[in-house]
């Protein structure tokens, strides 16, 4: 998404020069969200973008994996040869974190690419016994699809509850029951000691039968190839972009999952691994690339400081999140988490900074706008789920 959107934005914003879009995969560019849903379940054969690259004047070069960058010479090395550039946008995304000791073990899968889905679809079609390692967003989405396909599913999570790191324990506790409702077993506070053909061995020695194991324990920016190039990387491996999405070397920008950026809104550097970021960050990067090309000053440059947004479909629920919260923010419930629809808001000094909405799209839509405005809300009005969020503004 990030690479494709950058190429499209360059043309839409008036770039008249040559545009080359390089990708490591051999497949034409495709959208990722359907992979864990319709494509995985065989309800759709693919999710290729409906874009006429030739009509846009974009040269699409598939099977060209980046391996090294030489900024001083302005040359990108790929596995199939060097590519000179005047300006470069990095959009290499993220790659799944592997489970230590699982490499090379038959029957172990990840879910990130179209090829991953092609390998997993037969597993679901045969209704096998599955163990999912990781109860994060991708683990929940895969477990949802596997249960819909009729597979026996056990999800193992080392943390004390589902969605660790994403939601506080009291909110994650409301999610736990969704697994049981769907018929999936959730084992939390349980580490995996080893993966063997046909089984997952837990830290306490218990063996879980597994015809297949799906690992969903997170993703890291796909930036190892940039080490030694002069492009600054953060400790988490992300490209250290500025608020214009420029990197530390001239004429190189970074967008999407591979890059973090400083947010003045939240006073923190954010690394966002979600579709909306891959859609929106190229708009700003393209604008600044064009501004640089015409010699524009800082006043004409665009600043990237969005309200992060993502959604997830799991266990029959539509879950949406906007903003960014931290441990010290005040948590306010809207509605009963035992009901089909409810929300959670986070306030910082009375200002709405984040919102999680389960089956309440109106809360999300209004909340996102209020976060953008930096609106201050009345906590008591906020707790009344019957009161529209916009009516809780002080």
Coordinates of C-alpha atoms in Angstrom, one line a residue:
X1 CA 0.0 0.0 0.0
X2 CA 2.7 2.6 1.0
X3 CA 4.7 2.1 -2.1
X4 CA 1.8 2.1 -4.5
X5 CA 0.2 5.1 -2.8
X6 CA 3.5 7.0 -3.1
X7 CA 3.6 6.4 -6.8
X8 CA 0.0 7.4 -7.3
X9 CA 0.4 10.5 -5.2
X10 CA 3.5 11.6 -7.1
X11 CA 1.5 11.6 -10.3
X12 CA -1.6 13.1 -8.8
X13 CA 0.4 15.9 -7.2
X14 CA 2.1 16.8 -10.5
X15 CA 5.5 14.9 -10.6
X16 CA 6.4 14.7 -14.3
X17 CA 9.6 12.8 -14.1
X18 CA 10.2 9.1 -14.2
X19 CA 8.6 6.9 -11.5
X20 CA 9.9 3.4 -10.8
X21 CA 8.0 1.2 -8.3
X22 CA 10.2 -1.7 -7.1
X23 CA 8.8 -4.7 -5.2
X24 CA 10.5 -7.9 -3.8
X25 CA 7.4 -10.0 -4.6
X26 CA 6.6 -11.4 -8.0
X27 CA 2.8 -10.7 -7.5
X28 CA 1.3 -7.4 -8.8
X29 CA 0.8 -5.0 -5.8
X30 CA -2.1 -6.1 -3.6
X31 CA -4.0 -5.0 -0.5
X32 CA -3.2 -6.8 2.8
X33 CA -6.3 -6.6 5.0
X34 CA -8.4 -9.1 2.9
X35 CA -5.6 -11.7 3.3
X36 CA -6.7 -12.6 6.8
X37 CA -10.3 -12.6 5.8
X38 CA -11.9 -13.3 2.4
X39 CA -8.7 -14.4 0.6
X40 CA -7.7 -16.8 3.4
X41 CA -11.2 -18.3 3.5
X42 CA -11.3 -18.8 -0.3
X43 CA -14.1 -16.2 -0.8
X44 CA -11.8 -14.1 -3.0
X45 CA -8.9 -15.2 -5.2
X46 CA -6.8 -12.1 -4.5
X47 CA -6.7 -8.5 -3.6
X48 CA -4.7 -6.8 -6.3
X49 CA -5.0 -3.0 -6.6
X50 CA -7.2 -1.8 -9.4
X51 CA -4.6 0.5 -10.7
X52 CA -3.4 1.0 -14.3
X53 CA 0.3 1.6 -13.7
X54 CA 1.1 2.0 -17.4
X55 CA -1.6 4.7 -17.8
X56 CA 0.0 6.5 -14.8
X57 CA 3.4 6.3 -16.3
X58 CA 4.7 4.2 -13.4
X59 CA 7.2 1.5 -14.2
X60 CA 6.4 -1.5 -12.1
X61 CA 9.4 -3.7 -11.5
X62 CA 8.5 -7.0 -9.7
X63 CA 10.9 -9.4 -8.1
X64 CA 13.5 -6.7 -7.3
X65 CA 14.5 -7.0 -3.7
X66 CA 16.5 -4.2 -2.2
X67 CA 19.8 -5.4 -0.6
X68 CA 21.9 -2.2 0.0
X69 CA 21.8 1.5 -0.3
X70 CA 24.6 3.9 -1.4
X71 CA 23.2 7.4 -0.7
X72 CA 26.4 9.2 -1.7
X73 CA 26.3 7.7 -5.2
X74 CA 22.4 7.7 -5.2
X75 CA 22.3 4.0 -6.1
X76 CA 20.0 1.4 -4.8
X77 CA 21.4 -2.1 -5.0
X78 CA 18.8 -4.9 -5.7
X79 CA 19.3 -8.6 -5.9
X80 CA 19.0 -8.3 -9.7
X81 CA 21.3 -5.3 -10.1
X82 CA 21.8 -1.6 -9.3
X83 CA 19.2 1.1 -9.7
X84 CA 20.2 4.8 -9.8
X85 CA 17.9 7.4 -8.4
X86 CA 17.5 11.1 -8.0
X87 CA 15.1 10.7 -5.1
X88 CA 14.1 7.6 -3.3
X89 CA 11.1 6.7 -1.1
X90 CA 11.6 3.7 1.3
X91 CA 8.4 1.7 1.6
X92 CA 9.7 -1.8 2.6
X93 CA 7.1 -2.4 5.2
X94 CA 7.4 -4.9 8.1
X95 CA 8.1 -8.6 8.4
X96 CA 6.8 -11.1 10.8
X97 CA 8.8 -11.9 13.9
X98 CA 9.7 -15.6 13.9
X99 CA 9.3 -17.9 16.9
X100 CA 12.8 -19.0 18.1
X101 CA 13.4 -22.6 17.4
X102 CA 10.6 -22.9 14.9
X103 CA 12.7 -22.3 11.8
X104 CA 12.6 -25.3 9.4
X105 CA 10.0 -27.2 11.4
X106 CA 7.3 -28.5 9.0
X107 CA 3.8 -27.2 9.5
X108 CA 4.8 -23.8 10.9
X109 CA 3.3 -20.7 9.2
X110 CA 3.1 -16.9 9.3
X111 CA 0.4 -14.7 7.8
X112 CA 1.7 -11.6 6.0
X113 CA 1.9 -12.2 2.2
X114 CA -0.2 -13.6 -0.6
X115 CA 2.2 -16.6 -0.7
X116 CA 1.6 -17.2 3.1
X117 CA -2.1 -17.3 2.4
X118 CA -1.7 -19.8 -0.5
X119 CA 0.1 -22.1 1.9
X120 CA -2.5 -21.7 4.7
X121 CA -5.7 -22.0 2.7
X122 CA -5.4 -25.9 2.3
X123 CA -4.8 -26.1 6.1
X124 CA -8.1 -24.4 6.7
X125 CA -9.9 -26.4 4.0
X126 CA -8.8 -29.6 5.6
X127 CA -10.1 -28.4 9.0
X128 CA -7.0 -29.4 10.8
X129 CA -6.1 -28.9 14.5
X130 CA -4.3 -25.6 14.8
X131 CA -2.3 -23.8 17.5
X132 CA -1.9 -20.1 17.1
X133 CA 1.1 -18.5 18.9
X134 CA 0.2 -15.0 19.9
X135 CA -3.1 -13.4 20.9
X136 CA -2.5 -10.0 19.2
X137 CA -4.5 -8.6 16.3
X138 CA -3.3 -11.0 13.6
X139 CA -3.6 -14.0 15.9
X140 CA -7.2 -13.1 16.7
X141 CA -8.1 -12.5 13.0
X142 CA -6.5 -15.8 12.0
X143 CA -8.3 -17.7 14.8
X144 CA -11.6 -16.1 13.7
X145 CA -11.1 -17.3 10.1
X146 CA -9.9 -20.8 11.3
X147 CA -13.0 -21.2 13.5
X148 CA -15.2 -20.1 10.6
X149 CA -13.6 -22.8 8.5
X150 CA -14.3 -25.4 11.1
X151 CA -10.8 -25.9 12.5
X152 CA -10.1 -26.8 16.1
X153 CA -8.1 -23.8 17.4
X154 CA -6.0 -23.1 20.5
X155 CA -4.4 -19.7 20.9
X156 CA -1.3 -19.5 23.2
X157 CA -0.2 -16.2 24.6
X158 CA 2.8 -15.6 26.9
X159 CA 1.3 -12.4 28.4
X160 CA -1.4 -12.4 31.0
X161 CA -4.1 -11.5 28.6
X162 CA -5.0 -11.0 24.9
X163 CA -3.8 -8.0 22.9
X164 CA -0.8 -7.3 25.2
X165 CA 0.9 -4.0 24.6
X166 CA -2.1 -2.8 22.6
X167 CA -4.7 -2.5 25.4
X168 CA -4.6 -2.3 29.2
X169 CA -5.4 -5.5 31.1
X170 CA -8.9 -4.3 32.1
X171 CA -9.9 -3.7 28.5
X172 CA -8.2 -6.9 27.2
X173 CA -10.2 -8.9 29.8
X174 CA -13.4 -7.9 28.0
X175 CA -12.0 -9.4 24.8
X176 CA -11.1 -12.8 26.4
X177 CA -14.7 -14.1 26.3
X178 CA -14.8 -13.6 22.5
X179 CA -12.5 -16.6 22.1
X180 CA -14.7 -19.0 24.1
X181 CA -17.8 -17.7 22.3
X182 CA -16.2 -18.7 19.0
X183 CA -15.2 -22.1 20.2
X184 CA -11.5 -21.3 20.3
X185 CA -9.4 -22.0 23.4
X186 CA -7.2 -19.2 24.8
X187 CA -4.2 -20.1 26.9
X188 CA -2.7 -16.9 28.4
X189 CA 0.4 -16.6 30.7
X190 CA 1.8 -19.6 28.9
X191 CA 5.1 -19.5 27.0
X192 CA 6.0 -21.9 24.2
X193 CA 9.1 -23.9 24.9
X194 CA 9.4 -25.7 21.6
X195 CA 7.6 -26.5 18.3
X196 CA 7.9 -30.0 17.0
X197 CA 6.3 -31.8 14.1
X198 CA 2.7 -32.3 15.2
X199 CA 2.9 -30.6 18.5
X200 CA 3.6 -27.4 20.5
X201 CA 5.5 -27.9 23.8
X202 CA 4.6 -25.4 26.5
X203 CA 7.0 -24.1 29.1
X204 CA 5.5 -26.4 31.8
X205 CA 6.0 -29.5 29.6
X206 CA 2.5 -29.8 28.3
X207 CA 2.2 -30.9 24.7
X208 CA -0.6 -29.4 22.5
X209 CA -1.4 -31.5 19.4
X210 CA -1.0 -29.3 16.3
X211 CA -1.4 -30.3 12.6
X212 CA -0.2 -26.8 11.9
X213 CA 1.2 -23.8 13.9
X214 CA 0.6 -20.2 13.0
X215 CA 3.0 -17.7 14.5
X216 CA 1.6 -14.2 15.1
X217 CA 3.9 -12.6 17.7
X218 CA 4.4 -9.3 16.0
X219 CA 6.3 -7.7 13.2
X220 CA 9.4 -5.6 12.8
X221 CA 10.3 -3.0 10.2
X222 CA 12.0 -4.6 7.2
X223 CA 15.1 -2.4 7.4
X224 CA 18.0 -4.7 8.1
X225 CA 19.3 -4.1 4.6
X226 CA 19.8 -0.4 5.4
X227 CA 22.3 -0.9 8.2
X228 CA 25.6 0.8 7.3
X229 CA 24.0 3.0 4.7
X230 CA 23.9 6.1 6.7
X231 CA 20.1 6.0 7.0
X232 CA 19.5 6.4 10.8
X233 CA 17.5 3.6 12.4
X234 CA 15.8 3.6 15.8
X235 CA 16.3 0.9 18.4
X236 CA 13.1 -0.8 17.2
X237 CA 14.6 -1.0 13.7
X238 CA 12.4 1.7 12.1
X239 CA 13.7 4.3 9.8
X240 CA 14.1 7.5 11.9
X241 CA 12.0 9.9 9.7
X242 CA 11.4 13.5 10.6
X243 CA 8.0 15.1 10.7
X244 CA 8.3 15.7 6.9
X245 CA 9.0 11.9 6.4
X246 CA 12.6 12.7 5.4
X247 CA 15.4 10.3 6.5
X248 CA 18.8 11.3 7.8
X249 CA 20.3 11.3 4.3
X250 CA 19.5 13.7 1.5
X251 CA 16.8 12.9 -1.1
X252 CA 15.5 9.8 0.7
X253 CA 12.1 9.6 2.3
X254 CA 10.3 6.8 4.2
X255 CA 6.7 5.9 4.5
X256 CA 4.5 3.1 5.9
X257 CA 5.4 0.3 8.3
X258 CA 9.2 0.7 7.9
X259 CA 9.3 4.3 9.4
X260 CA 8.6 6.0 12.7
X261 CA 7.9 9.7 13.0
X262 CA 7.8 12.3 15.7
X263 CA 4.3 13.3 16.8
X264 CA 3.9 16.8 18.2
X265 CA 0.3 15.8 19.0
X266 CA 1.4 13.1 21.4
X267 CA 4.9 14.2 22.3
X268 CA 6.3 10.9 21.2
X269 CA 7.9 9.1 18.3
X270 CA 5.3 6.7 16.8
X271 CA 5.8 3.5 14.9
X272 CA 2.4 2.6 13.3
X273 CA 1.9 -0.8 11.6
X274 CA -1.5 -0.2 10.1
X275 CA -3.2 0.2 6.8
X276 CA -4.3 3.8 7.3
X277 CA -0.7 5.0 8.0
X278 CA 0.4 3.3 4.8
X279 CA -2.3 5.1 2.9
X280 CA -1.8 8.6 4.4
X281 CA 1.9 8.9 4.9
X282 CA 2.7 8.8 1.2
X283 CA 0.5 11.9 0.6
X284 CA 2.8 14.0 2.8
X285 CA 6.0 12.4 1.5
X286 CA 5.1 13.0 -2.1
X287 CA 4.1 16.6 -1.3
X288 CA 7.5 17.2 0.3
X289 CA 9.4 15.5 -2.4
X290 CA 7.8 17.8 -4.9
X291 CA 8.4 20.8 -2.7
X292 CA 12.1 19.9 -2.5
X293 CA 12.3 19.4 -6.3
X294 CA 11.1 22.9 -6.9
X295 CA 13.3 24.4 -4.2
X296 CA 10.5 25.4 -1.9
X297 CA 11.2 26.6 1.6
X298 CA 10.1 25.0 4.9
X299 CA 6.9 27.1 5.0
X300 CA 5.7 25.1 1.9
X301 CA 6.4 21.7 3.3
X302 CA 3.7 19.4 4.8
X303 CA 4.0 18.2 8.4
X304 CA 2.9 14.6 9.1
X305 CA 1.2 14.3 12.5
X306 CA -1.9 12.2 12.0
X307 CA -4.4 10.7 14.5
X308 CA -3.4 7.0 14.0
X309 CA -6.4 4.7 13.1
X310 CA -6.9 1.0 12.5
X311 CA -9.6 -1.6 12.5
X312 CA -9.9 -5.3 13.0
X313 CA -12.7 -7.8 12.3
X314 CA -12.6 -10.6 14.9
X315 CA -15.1 -13.1 16.4
X316 CA -18.1 -11.4 14.7
X317 CA -17.1 -7.9 15.9
X318 CA -15.9 -4.8 14.2
X319 CA -13.2 -3.2 16.4
X320 CA -11.8 0.3 15.6
X321 CA -9.2 2.3 17.4
X322 CA -8.1 5.9 16.9
X323 CA -5.4 7.9 18.6
X324 CA -2.6 6.9 20.9
X325 CA -2.8 6.3 24.6
X326 CA -0.2 5.7 27.3
X327 CA -0.4 4.1 30.8
X328 CA -0.9 7.4 32.6
X329 CA -4.0 8.4 30.6
X330 CA -7.4 8.2 32.3
X331 CA -9.6 5.4 31.0
X332 CA -13.4 5.9 30.7
X333 CA -15.9 3.2 29.7
X334 CA -18.9 3.9 27.5
X335 CA -21.3 1.0 27.8
X336 CA -21.1 -2.5 29.2
X337 CA -18.2 -4.7 27.7
X338 CA -20.5 -7.7 28.2
X339 CA -22.8 -6.3 25.5
X340 CA -22.2 -6.4 21.7
X341 CA -21.4 -2.7 21.5
X342 CA -19.2 -0.6 23.8
X343 CA -16.4 1.9 23.7
X344 CA -13.4 3.0 25.8
X345 CA -12.0 6.6 25.8
X346 CA -8.6 7.8 27.1
X347 CA -8.3 11.3 28.5
X348 CA -5.1 13.2 29.1
X349 CA -5.7 16.2 31.3
X350 CA -9.3 16.1 30.2
X351 CA -8.4 16.0 26.5
X352 CA -9.5 13.0 24.4
X353 CA -6.4 11.3 23.0
X354 CA -7.6 7.9 22.0
X355 CA -10.8 5.8 21.6
X356 CA -11.5 2.1 21.1
X357 CA -14.9 1.3 19.6
X358 CA -16.5 -2.2 19.5
X359 CA -19.6 -2.1 17.2
X360 CA -20.0 1.6 17.7
X361 CA -18.8 3.2 14.5
X362 CA -20.5 6.6 15.3
X363 CA -18.3 6.8 18.5
X364 CA -15.2 6.2 16.4
X365 CA -16.2 8.8 13.7
X366 CA -17.0 11.5 16.2
X367 CA -14.1 10.6 18.5
X368 CA -11.5 10.8 15.7
X369 CA -12.6 14.3 14.8
X370 CA -12.6 15.3 18.5
X371 CA -9.0 13.9 18.9
X372 CA -7.9 15.9 15.9
X373 CA -9.4 19.1 17.5
X374 CA -7.8 18.4 20.8
X375 CA -11.3 18.5 22.4
X376 CA -11.7 18.5 26.2
X377 CA -14.6 16.2 27.3
X378 CA -16.7 16.0 30.4
X379 CA -15.9 12.5 31.9
X380 CA -19.4 12.1 33.5
X381 CA -21.2 12.8 30.2
X382 CA -18.7 10.5 28.5
X383 CA -19.7 7.5 30.6
X384 CA -23.3 7.7 29.3
X385 CA -23.3 5.7 26.2
X386 CA -26.6 7.2 25.2
X387 CA -25.0 10.7 24.9
X388 CA -23.2 11.4 21.6
X389 CA -19.5 11.9 22.0
X390 CA -19.7 15.4 20.5
X391 CA -22.3 16.3 23.2
X392 CA -19.7 15.6 25.9
X393 CA -17.4 18.4 24.8
X394 CA -16.8 21.0 27.5

